[in-house]
Every structure is written in structure tokens, then in C-alpha cells.
Short mmCIF file of C-alpha atoms in Angstrom, two decimals:
data_model
loop_
_atom_site.label_atom_id
_atom_site.label_comp_id
_atom_site.label_asym_id
_atom_site.label_seq_id
_atom_site.Cartn_x
_atom_site.Cartn_y
_atom_site.Cartn_z
CA MET A 1 -0.02 0.00 0.00
CA THR A 2 1.32 3.35 -0.96
CA ASN A 3 1.03 6.26 1.46
CA THR A 4 0.17 9.40 -0.39
CA ILE A 5 0.66 11.63 2.67
CA PRO A 6 4.37 12.64 3.17
CA LEU A 7 5.34 11.71 6.79
CA ASN A 8 7.28 13.98 9.02
CA GLU A 9 9.34 11.59 11.20
CA ALA A 10 10.06 14.36 13.60
CA ASN A 11 6.34 15.13 14.03
CA PRO A 12 4.27 12.18 12.75
CA LYS A 13 1.04 13.87 14.02
CA ALA A 14 1.53 16.50 11.39
CA ALA A 15 0.23 14.04 8.86
CA ILE A 16 -3.19 13.99 10.67
CA LYS A 17 -5.53 16.62 9.38
CA HIS A 18 -8.83 15.65 10.55
CA VAL A 19 -10.26 13.10 13.12
CA PHE A 20 -13.91 11.99 12.74
CA VAL A 21 -15.70 10.00 15.48
CA LEU A 22 -18.91 8.39 14.26
CA MET A 23 -21.21 7.31 17.07
CA LEU A 24 -23.90 4.84 16.01
CA GLU A 25 -26.67 3.12 17.88
CA ASN A 26 -26.10 0.12 20.09
CA ARG A 27 -25.16 -2.98 18.08
CA SER A 28 -22.68 -5.69 18.93
CA PHE A 29 -19.64 -6.42 16.76
CA ASP A 30 -20.94 -9.83 16.04
CA HIS A 31 -24.34 -8.54 15.05
CA MET A 32 -22.84 -6.17 12.41
CA LEU A 33 -19.58 -7.80 11.37
CA GLY A 34 -19.64 -11.29 12.69
CA PHE A 35 -20.48 -12.82 9.30
CA SER A 36 -18.41 -10.39 7.15
CA ALA A 37 -15.50 -12.80 6.70
CA ILE A 38 -13.18 -9.74 6.06
CA THR A 39 -9.58 -10.50 5.32
CA GLY A 40 -6.67 -8.29 5.77
CA THR A 41 -3.29 -7.72 7.43
CA ASP A 42 -2.73 -8.18 11.13
CA ALA A 43 -1.59 -4.77 12.55
CA GLU A 44 0.61 -6.26 15.12
CA HIS A 45 2.44 -9.03 13.13
CA GLY A 46 1.87 -7.90 9.51
CA LYS A 47 0.67 -11.29 8.58
CA PRO A 48 -2.54 -12.13 6.64
CA THR A 49 -5.59 -12.56 8.89
CA VAL A 50 -9.36 -13.08 8.93
CA ILE A 51 -11.75 -11.17 11.10
CA ASP A 52 -12.58 -12.88 14.38
CA GLY A 53 -16.23 -13.46 13.53
CA LEU A 54 -18.98 -15.97 13.84
CA ASP A 55 -19.72 -19.52 12.80
CA PRO A 56 -22.99 -21.37 12.71
CA ILE A 57 -21.51 -23.71 15.44
CA HIS A 58 -21.85 -20.87 17.81
CA SER A 59 -25.12 -21.32 19.58
CA ASN A 60 -27.22 -20.98 22.70
CA ARG A 61 -29.42 -23.48 24.43
CA TYR A 62 -32.59 -22.62 26.16
CA ALA A 63 -35.27 -25.01 27.48
CA GLY A 64 -33.58 -27.89 25.71
CA VAL A 65 -33.51 -26.28 22.23
CA SER A 66 -30.36 -25.14 20.40
CA TYR A 67 -30.40 -21.75 18.69
CA PRO A 68 -27.46 -21.25 16.35
CA THR A 69 -26.09 -17.97 15.04
CA ILE A 70 -27.49 -17.38 11.59
CA LYS A 71 -27.79 -14.79 8.90
CA PRO A 72 -29.46 -12.76 7.61
CA ALA A 73 -30.98 -10.60 10.40
CA ASP A 74 -34.28 -8.81 10.37
CA TRP A 75 -34.15 -5.00 10.19
CA SER A 76 -36.09 -4.75 13.49
CA MET A 77 -36.76 -7.19 16.20
CA PRO A 78 -40.17 -7.90 17.79
CA VAL A 79 -38.73 -7.45 21.29
CA GLY A 80 -35.72 -5.39 22.13
CA PRO A 81 -32.92 -7.26 23.99
CA GLY A 82 -31.99 -5.95 27.43
CA HIS A 83 -28.76 -4.15 27.77
CA GLU A 84 -28.53 -3.18 31.44
CA PHE A 85 -25.60 -4.43 33.49
CA VAL A 86 -27.54 -7.61 34.68
CA ASP A 87 -28.73 -8.31 31.10
CA VAL A 88 -25.19 -8.35 29.70
CA LEU A 89 -24.12 -10.49 32.72
CA TYR A 90 -26.79 -13.08 31.70
CA GLN A 91 -25.90 -12.85 27.97
CA LEU A 92 -22.09 -13.33 28.50
CA CYS A 93 -22.16 -15.88 31.31
CA GLY A 94 -25.42 -17.70 30.89
CA GLU A 95 -26.79 -19.60 33.92
CA GLN A 96 -23.57 -18.85 35.95
CA GLY A 97 -24.28 -15.13 35.58
CA LYS A 98 -28.01 -15.67 36.59
CA ASN A 99 -27.28 -17.94 39.60
CA ALA A 100 -23.65 -17.45 40.81
CA TYR A 101 -22.88 -13.76 40.67
CA GLY A 102 -23.42 -11.39 43.57
CA ALA A 103 -23.09 -7.57 43.63
CA GLY A 104 -19.43 -6.74 43.92
CA GLY A 105 -18.36 -10.31 43.32
CA VAL A 106 -15.95 -11.81 40.70
CA TYR A 107 -17.44 -11.72 37.24
CA PRO A 108 -18.16 -15.40 36.15
CA PRO A 109 -16.39 -16.98 33.21
CA ILE A 110 -17.64 -15.68 29.88
CA ASP A 111 -18.93 -18.16 27.36
CA ASN A 112 -21.54 -16.20 25.42
CA SER A 113 -24.14 -18.74 26.41
CA GLY A 114 -27.01 -16.62 27.68
CA PHE A 115 -28.27 -14.38 24.87
CA VAL A 116 -31.46 -16.43 24.32
CA LEU A 117 -31.85 -16.84 28.18
CA ASP A 118 -31.87 -13.09 28.71
CA TYR A 119 -34.12 -12.48 25.68
CA VAL A 120 -36.71 -14.52 27.37
CA ILE A 121 -36.26 -13.62 31.07
CA SER A 122 -34.62 -10.16 31.09
CA PRO A 123 -34.81 -8.67 34.58
CA SER A 124 -34.93 -5.16 33.20
CA THR A 125 -38.16 -3.25 32.95
CA GLY A 126 -39.44 -2.88 29.43
CA GLU A 127 -36.73 -5.03 27.87
CA GLY A 128 -36.64 -8.60 26.55
CA LYS A 129 -39.28 -11.10 27.81
CA ALA A 130 -39.90 -12.58 24.42
CA THR A 131 -42.80 -15.01 24.19
CA SER A 132 -41.95 -16.60 20.90
CA ASN A 133 -39.26 -16.69 18.21
CA PHE A 134 -36.52 -16.92 20.72
CA GLY A 135 -33.86 -17.44 18.09
CA GLU A 136 -34.45 -13.96 16.75
CA VAL A 137 -31.75 -12.73 19.08
CA MET A 138 -29.19 -15.03 17.50
CA LYS A 139 -29.67 -13.51 13.99
CA CYS A 140 -26.84 -11.41 12.61
CA TYR A 141 -26.48 -9.33 9.43
CA ASP A 142 -25.15 -10.60 6.18
CA THR A 143 -22.81 -7.60 6.25
CA ALA A 144 -21.86 -7.44 2.55
CA THR A 145 -25.38 -7.50 1.23
CA GLN A 146 -27.32 -5.87 4.14
CA LEU A 147 -24.79 -3.28 5.31
CA PRO A 148 -22.73 -2.48 2.22
CA VAL A 149 -21.59 0.97 3.44
CA LEU A 150 -20.34 -0.47 6.79
CA TYR A 151 -18.81 -3.40 4.92
CA THR A 152 -16.86 -1.05 2.62
CA LEU A 153 -15.61 1.07 5.60
CA ALA A 154 -14.56 -2.06 7.44
CA LYS A 155 -12.61 -3.30 4.44
CA GLU A 156 -10.91 -0.02 3.73
CA PHE A 157 -9.89 0.92 7.37
CA ALA A 158 -8.70 -0.85 10.51
CA VAL A 159 -11.18 -3.08 12.34
CA CYS A 160 -10.64 -3.93 16.08
CA ASP A 161 -12.25 -7.29 16.55
CA GLN A 162 -10.94 -7.72 20.06
CA TRP A 163 -11.96 -4.26 21.43
CA PHE A 164 -14.68 -4.57 24.03
CA SER A 165 -16.97 -2.06 25.63
CA SER A 166 -15.68 -0.20 28.70
CA LEU A 167 -18.40 -1.42 30.86
CA PRO A 168 -20.51 -4.58 30.14
CA GLY A 169 -23.80 -2.75 30.31
CA PRO A 170 -26.01 0.07 29.05
CA THR A 171 -25.62 2.96 26.66
CA TRP A 172 -25.01 5.93 28.92
CA PRO A 173 -21.92 4.87 30.89
CA ASN A 174 -20.29 3.59 27.79
CA ARG A 175 -20.89 6.81 25.90
CA PHE A 176 -19.41 8.72 28.84
CA PHE A 177 -16.41 6.53 28.68
CA VAL A 178 -15.93 7.66 24.97
CA HIS A 179 -16.11 11.33 25.83
CA GLY A 180 -14.09 11.36 29.08
CA ALA A 181 -12.49 7.86 29.75
CA SER A 182 -14.79 7.48 32.75
CA SER A 183 -18.42 7.15 33.68
CA ASN A 184 -17.75 8.55 37.22
CA GLY A 185 -19.28 5.45 38.81
CA LEU A 186 -22.42 5.29 36.67
CA ASP A 187 -23.06 1.63 35.68
CA ASP A 188 -26.69 1.59 34.76
CA SER A 189 -29.08 3.79 32.72
CA PRO A 190 -29.76 7.16 34.35
CA THR A 191 -33.24 8.12 35.51
CA THR A 192 -35.31 10.58 33.39
CA GLU A 193 -34.79 13.15 36.11
CA HIS A 194 -30.98 12.81 35.85
CA MET A 195 -31.09 13.16 32.15
CA ALA A 196 -33.25 16.20 32.36
CA LEU A 197 -30.95 17.84 34.79
CA TRP A 198 -27.79 17.01 32.80
CA GLU A 199 -29.16 18.16 29.51
CA GLY A 200 -31.02 21.12 30.82
CA LEU A 201 -29.26 22.55 33.86
CA TYR A 202 -25.71 21.69 35.05
CA GLY A 203 -24.50 18.97 32.85
CA PHE A 204 -22.66 15.71 33.67
CA ARG A 205 -19.22 16.51 34.98
CA TYR A 206 -15.91 14.51 34.95
CA ASP A 207 -13.39 14.68 37.65
CA ASN A 208 -10.70 15.29 35.06
CA GLY A 209 -12.78 16.85 32.26
CA SER A 210 -13.89 15.51 28.90
CA ILE A 211 -12.14 15.33 25.50
CA PHE A 212 -13.99 18.53 24.63
CA ASP A 213 -12.60 20.31 27.65
CA ALA A 214 -9.09 19.25 26.45
CA LEU A 215 -9.69 20.39 22.90
CA THR A 216 -10.72 23.78 23.96
CA ASP A 217 -8.01 24.28 26.58
CA LYS A 218 -5.94 27.11 25.04
CA ALA A 219 -3.01 26.26 27.16
CA ARG A 220 -2.74 22.89 25.50
CA LEU A 221 -4.44 22.22 22.28
CA ASP A 222 -7.05 24.87 21.29
CA GLN A 223 -8.21 22.73 18.37
CA PRO A 224 -11.45 23.53 16.48
CA TRP A 225 -14.09 20.86 16.89
CA ARG A 226 -17.84 20.44 16.18
CA ILE A 227 -20.49 17.97 17.07
CA TYR A 228 -23.16 16.86 14.60
CA GLY A 229 -26.35 15.11 15.60
CA GLY A 230 -28.81 13.05 13.49
CA LYS A 231 -32.22 14.41 13.07
CA CYS A 232 -35.11 12.11 13.90
CA ASP A 233 -38.54 12.09 15.58
CA PRO A 234 -39.56 12.51 18.26
CA LEU A 235 -37.34 15.42 19.31
CA SER A 236 -36.17 13.49 22.35
CA GLY A 237 -34.59 10.85 20.08
CA SER A 238 -32.57 13.50 18.29
CA ILE A 239 -30.55 14.70 21.29
CA PRO A 240 -27.32 12.73 21.61
CA CYS A 241 -25.93 11.62 25.04
CA VAL A 242 -23.03 14.04 24.53
CA ALA A 243 -25.57 16.87 25.14
CA ALA A 244 -25.68 15.84 28.76
CA LEU A 245 -22.02 16.87 29.26
CA HIS A 246 -21.07 20.02 31.19
CA ASN A 247 -20.30 22.87 28.85
CA ILE A 248 -21.85 21.20 25.80
CA LYS A 249 -24.82 23.14 24.26
CA VAL A 250 -26.90 21.46 21.58
CA TYR A 251 -28.97 24.56 20.90
CA SER A 252 -27.37 27.92 21.15
#
């Protein structure tokens, strides 16, 4: 591969002109890229490699029935899988997560055996509790045909197939980790009251500031930056989690 940007060995960062961070909705790596079968070069060893994806032999058992990973996936699911901390515990650890884990204890061994289990018995309010079609949660996209844009991006750029979420749990704390390398102890979804206060009054604060604080710190970087949000209805769905951060104003 030929690099068209002249590198400055004394200052390699000079070759970087723009950095884009695209934050999408919650989907797992396997759900989006598990069946992509993308090949490439290992960044560490420089040898040919294949993406660490899925195989139909990967399956979950529930109530004596085996549910394999299959493709393609439907565009929407009849029941939304749970994604609170306890849901992910069930999904990753199966019966061990359901029966053997206590608050503050050692996380059980991970074997990805409980996705169907949690889809049926999710302990979270308004999540899971499917009454039929339990195998729906095991369906993953046929990436090349169903997600051609993502497939092209994944083939053209680096893919981290062993990069896991900062916290095995819900959206908000993981988004906070992206913006400030911490969730300040938050490990579940915030209440409606908390979200309203963060987005409308004082904002979520980090002990050591967010990436946006660093970018606007004139003593260090003073780099121009901008946040773009998708537009969708209702209005509440168009406000990204980043709007909850201190000193971030969505409308000004």
C-alpha cells in the first residue's frame, strides 16, 4: 500500500489533518460484522488474517432447544434485547451469571451462552421477555449485502475485533467513557430526572474533564471541533448523549 501523505518523522502527528468519531446506535460487533469474513493484514504482526467473527456452530441452548447464530438478520426485532448491567451478565455468562454472581463479586467465566436466556427472562423493565421466536436474538447481518456501506468502511480501514466495551452494560456509561475515559461510577441507565438535569441545567461533570474540555484548553490544544447530531423524531430521540455533558450546548 502506498502512503500518499508525506510523513514527518520528527512530528508524525503533522500528517493527521482531521479526526472523525462516528457514534452509532447500540449494536454488537458480531451482530454487524460477525459474518463479514473480512480478510486483511494483522496490524501487530503484519501477517494475513481473517476477522474474528462468527460460525453457525456458535449457539445458545434454552429449554432444551439449540439456537445457532444465523444470517441474515431482520431489520427490526419484535422485542428489544435488554442491555442493562444484569442483562449483559446473563448474556455473557448464561446460567452462571444468573445464579452465581453477587453484587461486587468476581465476574463469572464468559462463554456467550445466555443471549437467548436473557431475551426470554430479562430482569430489566421494558426489555426482553420474548414469548416466541426466541432465536431472533441470534440472527446477525449478512454484512456485505445488508450493510454495504459499513462493509466497505470495514474493508478500507482498520477493524478492532478484540476491542470490548468499557463497561458490560447500558448505553449511557459507555458513551461517557468515550467522551471522558470514565463514567464517574455510573453503571446503569440514568433516570429521566438525571437526564433532564444534565441536559437542561448543570451537565454531567468528569473529575478530570472531557475530551471537549481538552480540545478547547488554550494552554494545551485549542483545536477547532464540532458535534453533529442526527435528526429524527420524536425530538427527544434527536438529542445525543453528549448533550448531557457539562459545557456542551446542543442549541445555542
